[in-house]
Amino acid sequence: MTPVFEWREAPRAQYAVIGDPISHSRSPQMHHAAYAALGLDLRYVAIRVPVGEVSEALEHLRSIGYQGVNVTVPHKEEAFRWARWSDSTAARLGAVNTLRLEDRYALNTDIYGLIETVGDAVPGGGRAWVLGAGGTARAAILALQELDFEVVLTNRTAAKGESLAAEFGAVYQLAWTASGFDVILNTTSTGLAGEALPIDWTGAEGCQLAYDMAYGGPNNPFLAEATKRGISARDGLDLLVAQGALALEFWLGQHAPRAQMAAAVREA
Ligand code: ATR
């Protein structure tokens, strides 16, 4: 388990991840593996920040010398509001996961991490199926559209799915049929609970990637079903590494050692 600090008792360090809960975070191990590989004497810690205290906590961390902060659930929107600058992709989403404290510049490296990992595995321009309609689905749709995929969305609560699809110019599909997609992205948290989605996999043989945004579930039914059909499967640890590598590159201006970072999160 990662040691967790309360924000008022934050130790001397340069980088942190904030969230609530945060004790499950593998980011400290991942960033320390990168610092070791790069020969850097830096410290990255996990800090708990309750809802509503994000601005105050970020000001405090900046005042005691922190340089950068990653932001996880449920603070990505609150962090966006604290930021003074962001790129247009993060602004479109209204949520950020990476902050440079000195100038309050914010990025959403979840989106770029998705672009990197999906783009490495599947040529863009095909059809993508997104399952779920929460905050993670929003980031997934933006990333897939950046890669020129036609995005189709399905959600348990149809009204929520339809309104998200309309907001981003995606197509809403009521049925859980996996036929005819090049990539399927599960943004629901069902995998963590070992719960199966009601997917009909008939006709999904042409799919090149099944990607679950969650990680840590020992038996993820979505990925197990995909693997059984010969579809290449990835879980959220690939995204964790990609977004962390991109954050490190933004903060330090050095190429991030992705292989060492990946080894550290898989061991954690
Ligand atoms: P996040 O910010 O991680 O996206 P969220 O906003 O809570 O989390 O969204 C969770 C998504 O998972 C929702 O689309 C939710 O469906 P509903 O809109 O119907 O609530 C979906 N989800 C959660 N549990 C699910 C389940 N057992 N079966 C199907 N979808 C589920």
Tab-separated table of C-alpha atoms and ligand atoms in Angstrom:
chain	number	residue	atom	x	y	z
A	1	MET	CA	0.000	0.000	0.000
A	2	THR	CA	1.214	3.489	-0.847
A	3	PRO	CA	1.734	5.739	2.234
A	4	VAL	CA	-0.830	8.532	2.173
A	5	PHE	CA	-0.369	12.063	3.529
A	6	GLU	CA	-3.107	14.537	4.409
A	7	TRP	CA	-2.527	17.725	2.430
A	8	ARG	CA	-1.904	19.935	5.482
A	9	GLU	CA	0.816	17.482	6.522
A	10	ALA	CA	2.389	17.084	3.096
A	11	PRO	CA	6.099	16.212	3.372
A	12	ARG	CA	8.962	17.840	1.470
A	13	ALA	CA	8.686	16.611	-2.104
A	14	GLN	CA	8.475	17.948	-5.651
A	15	TYR	CA	5.584	15.961	-7.144
A	16	ALA	CA	2.370	14.346	-5.916
A	17	VAL	CA	-0.868	12.692	-6.894
A	18	ILE	CA	-4.014	13.970	-5.176
A	19	GLY	CA	-7.370	12.185	-4.902
A	20	ASP	CA	-9.804	10.689	-2.434
A	21	PRO	CA	-9.426	7.784	-1.892
A	22	ILE	CA	-5.763	7.648	-2.909
A	23	SER	CA	-4.140	4.753	-1.035
A	24	HIS	CA	-4.569	2.426	-4.052
A	25	SER	CA	-2.461	4.698	-6.274
A	26	ARG	CA	0.533	3.164	-8.020
A	27	SER	CA	1.764	6.523	-9.293
A	28	PRO	CA	4.433	7.037	-6.576
A	29	GLN	CA	6.117	3.697	-7.378
A	30	MET	CA	5.840	4.391	-11.095
A	31	HIS	CA	7.391	7.875	-10.915
A	32	HIS	CA	10.140	6.724	-8.541
A	33	ALA	CA	11.048	3.976	-11.006
A	34	ALA	CA	11.372	6.681	-13.661
A	35	TYR	CA	13.487	8.936	-11.406
A	36	ALA	CA	15.800	6.009	-10.614
A	37	ALA	CA	16.215	5.194	-14.314
A	38	LEU	CA	16.920	8.845	-15.136
A	39	GLY	CA	19.252	9.362	-12.133
A	40	LEU	CA	17.066	12.119	-10.669
A	41	ASP	CA	16.847	12.923	-6.963
A	42	LEU	CA	13.118	13.699	-6.801
A	43	ARG	CA	10.261	12.635	-4.550
A	44	TYR	CA	6.637	11.899	-5.585
A	45	VAL	CA	4.002	11.234	-2.889
A	46	ALA	CA	0.289	10.384	-2.598
A	47	ILE	CA	-1.810	13.038	-0.864
A	48	ARG	CA	-5.442	12.818	0.209
A	49	VAL	CA	-7.500	15.901	-0.540
A	50	PRO	CA	-11.203	15.923	0.417
A	51	VAL	CA	-13.791	17.230	-2.064
A	52	GLY	CA	-14.060	21.028	-1.931
A	53	GLU	CA	-10.465	21.551	-0.685
A	54	VAL	CA	-8.632	21.179	-3.994
A	55	SER	CA	-7.817	24.878	-4.567
A	56	GLU	CA	-6.645	25.391	-0.997
A	57	ALA	CA	-4.562	22.214	-1.100
A	58	LEU	CA	-2.932	23.120	-4.438
A	59	GLU	CA	-2.051	26.628	-3.178
A	60	HIS	CA	-0.503	25.063	-0.092
A	61	LEU	CA	1.534	22.533	-2.060
A	62	ARG	CA	2.783	25.280	-4.367
A	63	SER	CA	3.778	27.435	-1.381
A	64	ILE	CA	5.904	24.641	0.122
A	65	GLY	CA	7.765	23.998	-3.108
A	66	TYR	CA	5.850	21.331	-5.018
A	67	GLN	CA	6.329	21.671	-8.769
A	68	GLY	CA	3.721	19.374	-10.261
A	69	VAL	CA	0.625	17.444	-9.260
A	70	ASN	CA	-1.355	14.630	-10.850
A	71	VAL	CA	-5.052	14.668	-10.134
A	72	THR	CA	-7.300	11.650	-9.913
A	73	VAL	CA	-10.916	10.886	-9.026
A	74	PRO	CA	-12.913	12.871	-7.957
A	75	HIS	CA	-10.911	16.083	-8.443
A	76	LYS	CA	-10.280	16.436	-12.185
A	77	GLU	CA	-13.002	19.069	-12.742
A	78	GLU	CA	-12.121	21.025	-9.608
A	79	ALA	CA	-8.464	21.032	-10.724
A	80	PHE	CA	-9.499	22.346	-14.135
A	81	ARG	CA	-11.273	25.263	-12.447
A	82	TRP	CA	-8.131	26.057	-10.402
A	83	ALA	CA	-5.911	26.081	-13.480
A	84	ARG	CA	-5.166	29.360	-15.220
A	85	TRP	CA	-4.033	27.827	-18.531
A	86	SER	CA	-4.802	24.605	-20.302
A	87	ASP	CA	-4.611	23.260	-23.823
A	88	SER	CA	-7.763	23.173	-25.951
A	89	THR	CA	-8.353	19.408	-25.556
A	90	ALA	CA	-8.439	19.669	-21.769
A	91	ALA	CA	-10.653	22.734	-22.029
A	92	ARG	CA	-13.133	20.835	-24.217
A	93	LEU	CA	-13.300	18.106	-21.578
A	94	GLY	CA	-13.326	20.488	-18.600
A	95	ALA	CA	-11.196	18.048	-16.617
A	96	VAL	CA	-7.419	17.775	-16.097
A	97	ASN	CA	-5.066	15.297	-14.490
A	98	THR	CA	-1.709	17.068	-14.686
A	99	LEU	CA	-0.805	20.466	-13.235
A	100	ARG	CA	2.343	22.560	-13.290
A	101	LEU	CA	1.933	24.594	-10.131
A	102	GLU	CA	4.219	27.562	-10.800
A	103	ASP	CA	2.093	28.964	-13.649
A	104	ARG	CA	-1.082	26.929	-12.976
A	105	TYR	CA	-0.816	25.249	-16.389
A	106	ALA	CA	-2.964	22.139	-16.790
A	107	LEU	CA	-3.105	19.237	-19.210
A	108	ASN	CA	-5.194	16.122	-19.560
A	109	THR	CA	-2.618	13.418	-20.242
A	110	ASP	CA	-5.344	10.751	-19.902
A	111	ILE	CA	-6.494	11.841	-23.361
A	112	TYR	CA	-2.971	11.842	-24.819
A	113	GLY	CA	-2.248	8.530	-23.073
A	114	LEU	CA	-5.300	7.039	-24.735
A	115	ILE	CA	-4.247	8.459	-28.095
A	116	GLU	CA	-0.773	6.964	-27.619
A	117	THR	CA	-1.894	3.499	-26.507
A	118	VAL	CA	-4.838	3.074	-28.896
A	119	GLY	CA	-2.890	4.627	-31.765
A	120	ASP	CA	0.009	2.191	-31.196
A	121	ALA	CA	-2.343	-0.785	-31.436
A	122	VAL	CA	-4.936	0.086	-34.109
A	123	PRO	CA	-4.772	2.277	-37.211
A	124	GLY	CA	-7.142	5.238	-36.819
A	125	GLY	CA	-10.078	5.958	-39.059
A	126	GLY	CA	-12.170	2.879	-38.221
A	127	ARG	CA	-15.136	2.345	-35.931
A	128	ALA	CA	-14.820	2.479	-32.154
A	129	TRP	CA	-17.346	1.344	-29.547
A	130	VAL	CA	-17.309	3.060	-26.166
A	131	LEU	CA	-19.122	1.411	-23.244
A	132	GLY	CA	-20.260	3.759	-20.476
A	133	ALA	CA	-21.097	7.455	-20.309
A	134	GLY	CA	-19.232	8.902	-17.308
A	135	GLY	CA	-16.140	11.106	-17.115
A	136	THR	CA	-13.860	8.366	-18.417
A	137	ALA	CA	-16.112	7.880	-21.452
A	138	ARG	CA	-15.849	11.607	-22.234
A	139	ALA	CA	-12.033	11.406	-22.344
A	140	ALA	CA	-12.214	8.219	-24.422
A	141	ILE	CA	-14.531	9.790	-27.019
A	142	LEU	CA	-12.260	12.814	-27.430
A	143	ALA	CA	-9.168	10.627	-27.838
A	144	LEU	CA	-10.853	8.333	-30.371
A	145	GLN	CA	-12.141	11.291	-32.373
A	146	GLU	CA	-8.599	12.738	-32.414
A	147	LEU	CA	-7.572	9.433	-34.041
A	148	ASP	CA	-10.378	9.850	-36.601
A	149	PHE	CA	-12.477	6.938	-35.363
A	150	GLU	CA	-16.216	7.015	-35.852
A	151	VAL	CA	-17.404	6.699	-32.243
A	152	VAL	CA	-20.439	4.642	-31.245
A	153	LEU	CA	-21.596	4.697	-27.634
A	154	THR	CA	-23.661	2.330	-25.486
A	155	ASN	CA	-24.653	2.871	-21.861
A	156	ARG	CA	-26.806	1.076	-19.258
A	157	THR	CA	-28.820	4.269	-18.728
A	158	ALA	CA	-29.801	5.111	-22.291
A	159	ALA	CA	-30.771	8.769	-21.686
A	160	LYS	CA	-27.322	9.560	-20.273
A	161	GLY	CA	-25.622	7.784	-23.166
A	162	GLU	CA	-27.740	9.552	-25.760
A	163	SER	CA	-27.016	12.967	-24.331
A	164	LEU	CA	-23.250	12.322	-24.179
A	165	ALA	CA	-23.270	10.996	-27.756
A	166	ALA	CA	-25.147	14.095	-28.912
A	167	GLU	CA	-22.722	16.406	-27.095
A	168	PHE	CA	-19.715	14.915	-28.916
A	169	GLY	CA	-21.299	14.098	-32.277
A	170	ALA	CA	-21.065	10.345	-31.631
A	171	VAL	CA	-23.686	7.709	-32.524
A	172	TYR	CA	-25.777	6.126	-29.770
A	173	GLN	CA	-26.385	2.368	-30.056
A	174	LEU	CA	-28.990	0.837	-27.792
A	175	ALA	CA	-28.002	-2.825	-28.266
A	176	TRP	CA	-24.895	-4.345	-26.644
A	177	THR	CA	-23.783	-5.934	-29.928
A	178	ALA	CA	-20.039	-5.925	-30.566
A	179	SER	CA	-20.220	-6.598	-34.289
A	180	GLY	CA	-18.310	-4.383	-36.725
A	181	PHE	CA	-15.908	-2.441	-34.493
A	182	ASP	CA	-12.120	-2.062	-34.812
A	183	VAL	CA	-11.694	-1.142	-31.165
A	184	ILE	CA	-13.908	-1.577	-28.083
A	185	LEU	CA	-13.235	0.535	-25.027
A	186	ASN	CA	-14.857	-0.319	-21.704
A	187	THR	CA	-15.076	2.741	-19.453
A	188	THR	CA	-17.515	1.228	-16.938
A	189	SER	CA	-16.059	-0.018	-13.677
A	190	THR	CA	-17.673	-3.457	-14.042
A	191	GLY	CA	-14.335	-5.185	-14.669
A	192	LEU	CA	-13.097	-4.262	-11.201
A	193	ALA	CA	-16.049	-6.002	-9.593
A	194	GLY	CA	-15.698	-9.034	-11.874
A	195	GLU	CA	-19.156	-8.174	-13.275
A	196	ALA	CA	-19.987	-9.027	-16.892
A	197	LEU	CA	-21.616	-6.577	-19.301
A	198	PRO	CA	-24.456	-7.981	-21.468
A	199	ILE	CA	-22.323	-7.945	-24.617
A	200	ASP	CA	-23.238	-10.061	-27.647
A	201	TRP	CA	-19.815	-10.818	-29.162
A	202	THR	CA	-21.181	-12.311	-32.393
A	203	GLY	CA	-19.376	-10.770	-35.364
A	204	ALA	CA	-16.611	-9.188	-33.283
A	205	GLU	CA	-13.801	-11.243	-34.874
A	206	GLY	CA	-12.477	-8.252	-36.822
A	207	CYS	CA	-11.931	-6.221	-33.665
A	208	GLN	CA	-8.241	-5.461	-33.093
A	209	LEU	CA	-8.279	-4.137	-29.542
A	210	ALA	CA	-10.392	-4.552	-26.416
A	211	TYR	CA	-9.287	-1.941	-23.888
A	212	ASP	CA	-10.589	-1.710	-20.325
A	213	MET	CA	-9.861	1.613	-18.662
A	214	ALA	CA	-9.938	0.025	-15.207
A	215	TYR	CA	-7.162	-2.023	-13.638
A	216	GLY	CA	-6.756	-4.208	-10.627
A	217	GLY	CA	-9.692	-6.553	-11.142
A	218	PRO	CA	-8.216	-10.071	-10.944
A	219	ASN	CA	-10.791	-11.574	-13.328
A	220	ASN	CA	-12.035	-9.018	-15.771
A	221	PRO	CA	-14.903	-10.655	-17.737
A	222	PHE	CA	-14.748	-8.089	-20.569
A	223	LEU	CA	-11.061	-8.753	-21.235
A	224	ALA	CA	-11.445	-12.504	-20.708
A	225	GLU	CA	-14.235	-12.702	-23.298
A	226	ALA	CA	-12.218	-10.641	-25.785
A	227	THR	CA	-9.086	-12.745	-25.290
A	228	LYS	CA	-11.099	-15.928	-25.823
A	229	ARG	CA	-12.025	-14.573	-29.261
A	230	GLY	CA	-8.426	-13.778	-30.190
A	231	ILE	CA	-8.868	-10.022	-29.699
A	232	SER	CA	-5.810	-8.284	-28.249
A	233	ALA	CA	-6.637	-7.026	-24.730
A	234	ARG	CA	-5.205	-4.161	-22.678
A	235	ASP	CA	-6.147	-2.885	-19.247
A	236	GLY	CA	-5.930	0.451	-17.472
A	237	LEU	CA	-2.342	-0.131	-16.365
A	238	ASP	CA	-1.260	0.650	-19.934
A	239	LEU	CA	-3.123	3.944	-19.677
A	240	LEU	CA	-1.700	4.627	-16.209
A	241	VAL	CA	1.826	4.287	-17.612
A	242	ALA	CA	1.131	6.366	-20.721
A	243	GLN	CA	-0.519	9.255	-18.845
A	244	GLY	CA	2.262	9.175	-16.202
A	245	ALA	CA	5.013	9.144	-18.825
A	246	LEU	CA	3.450	12.120	-20.611
A	247	ALA	CA	3.070	14.023	-17.317
A	248	LEU	CA	6.730	13.413	-16.488
A	249	GLU	CA	7.781	14.581	-19.944
A	250	PHE	CA	5.698	17.748	-19.537
A	251	TRP	CA	7.210	18.516	-16.120
A	252	LEU	CA	10.829	17.541	-16.754
A	253	GLY	CA	11.294	17.894	-20.512
A	254	GLN	CA	12.992	14.480	-20.640
A	255	HIS	CA	11.927	11.295	-22.386
A	256	ALA	CA	10.139	9.071	-19.846
A	257	PRO	CA	11.437	5.498	-19.417
A	258	ARG	CA	8.119	3.762	-20.168
A	259	ALA	CA	9.435	0.197	-19.828
A	260	GLN	CA	10.720	0.786	-16.283
A	261	MET	CA	7.517	2.610	-15.346
A	262	ALA	CA	5.415	-0.259	-16.694
A	263	ALA	CA	7.457	-2.817	-14.764
A	264	ALA	CA	6.943	-0.824	-11.555
A	265	VAL	CA	3.142	-0.628	-11.890
A	266	ARG	CA	2.831	-4.303	-12.799
A	267	GLU	CA	4.874	-5.229	-9.686
A	268	ALA	CA	3.034	-2.844	-7.335
B	1	ATR	P1	-16.155	7.513	-14.461
B	1	ATR	O1	-15.921	8.934	-14.046
B	1	ATR	O2	-15.039	6.567	-14.096
B	1	ATR	O3	-16.501	7.391	-15.900
B	1	ATR	P2	-18.906	7.401	-13.636
B	1	ATR	O4	-19.077	8.797	-14.081
B	1	ATR	O5	-19.441	6.973	-12.313
B	1	ATR	O6	-17.383	6.975	-13.579
B	1	ATR	O7	-19.522	6.469	-14.781
B	1	ATR	C1	-19.623	5.088	-14.642
B	1	ATR	C2	-20.203	4.475	-15.915
B	1	ATR	O8	-20.206	3.045	-15.738
B	1	ATR	C3	-21.625	4.885	-16.208
B	1	ATR	O9	-21.784	4.974	-17.601
B	1	ATR	C4	-22.435	3.707	-15.641
B	1	ATR	O10	-23.671	3.500	-16.266
B	1	ATR	P3	-24.975	4.337	-15.831
B	1	ATR	O11	-24.889	5.646	-16.550
B	1	ATR	O12	-26.098	3.493	-16.270
B	1	ATR	O13	-24.895	4.474	-14.327
B	1	ATR	C5	-21.518	2.555	-15.955
B	1	ATR	N1	-21.770	1.394	-15.082
B	1	ATR	C6	-21.457	1.270	-13.776
B	1	ATR	N2	-21.826	0.056	-13.306
B	1	ATR	C7	-22.365	-0.607	-14.360
B	1	ATR	C8	-22.941	-1.920	-14.559
B	1	ATR	N3	-23.009	-2.786	-13.540
B	1	ATR	N4	-23.381	-2.241	-15.781
B	1	ATR	C9	-23.320	-1.370	-16.807
B	1	ATR	N5	-22.794	-0.132	-16.701
B	1	ATR	C10	-22.334	0.241	-15.501
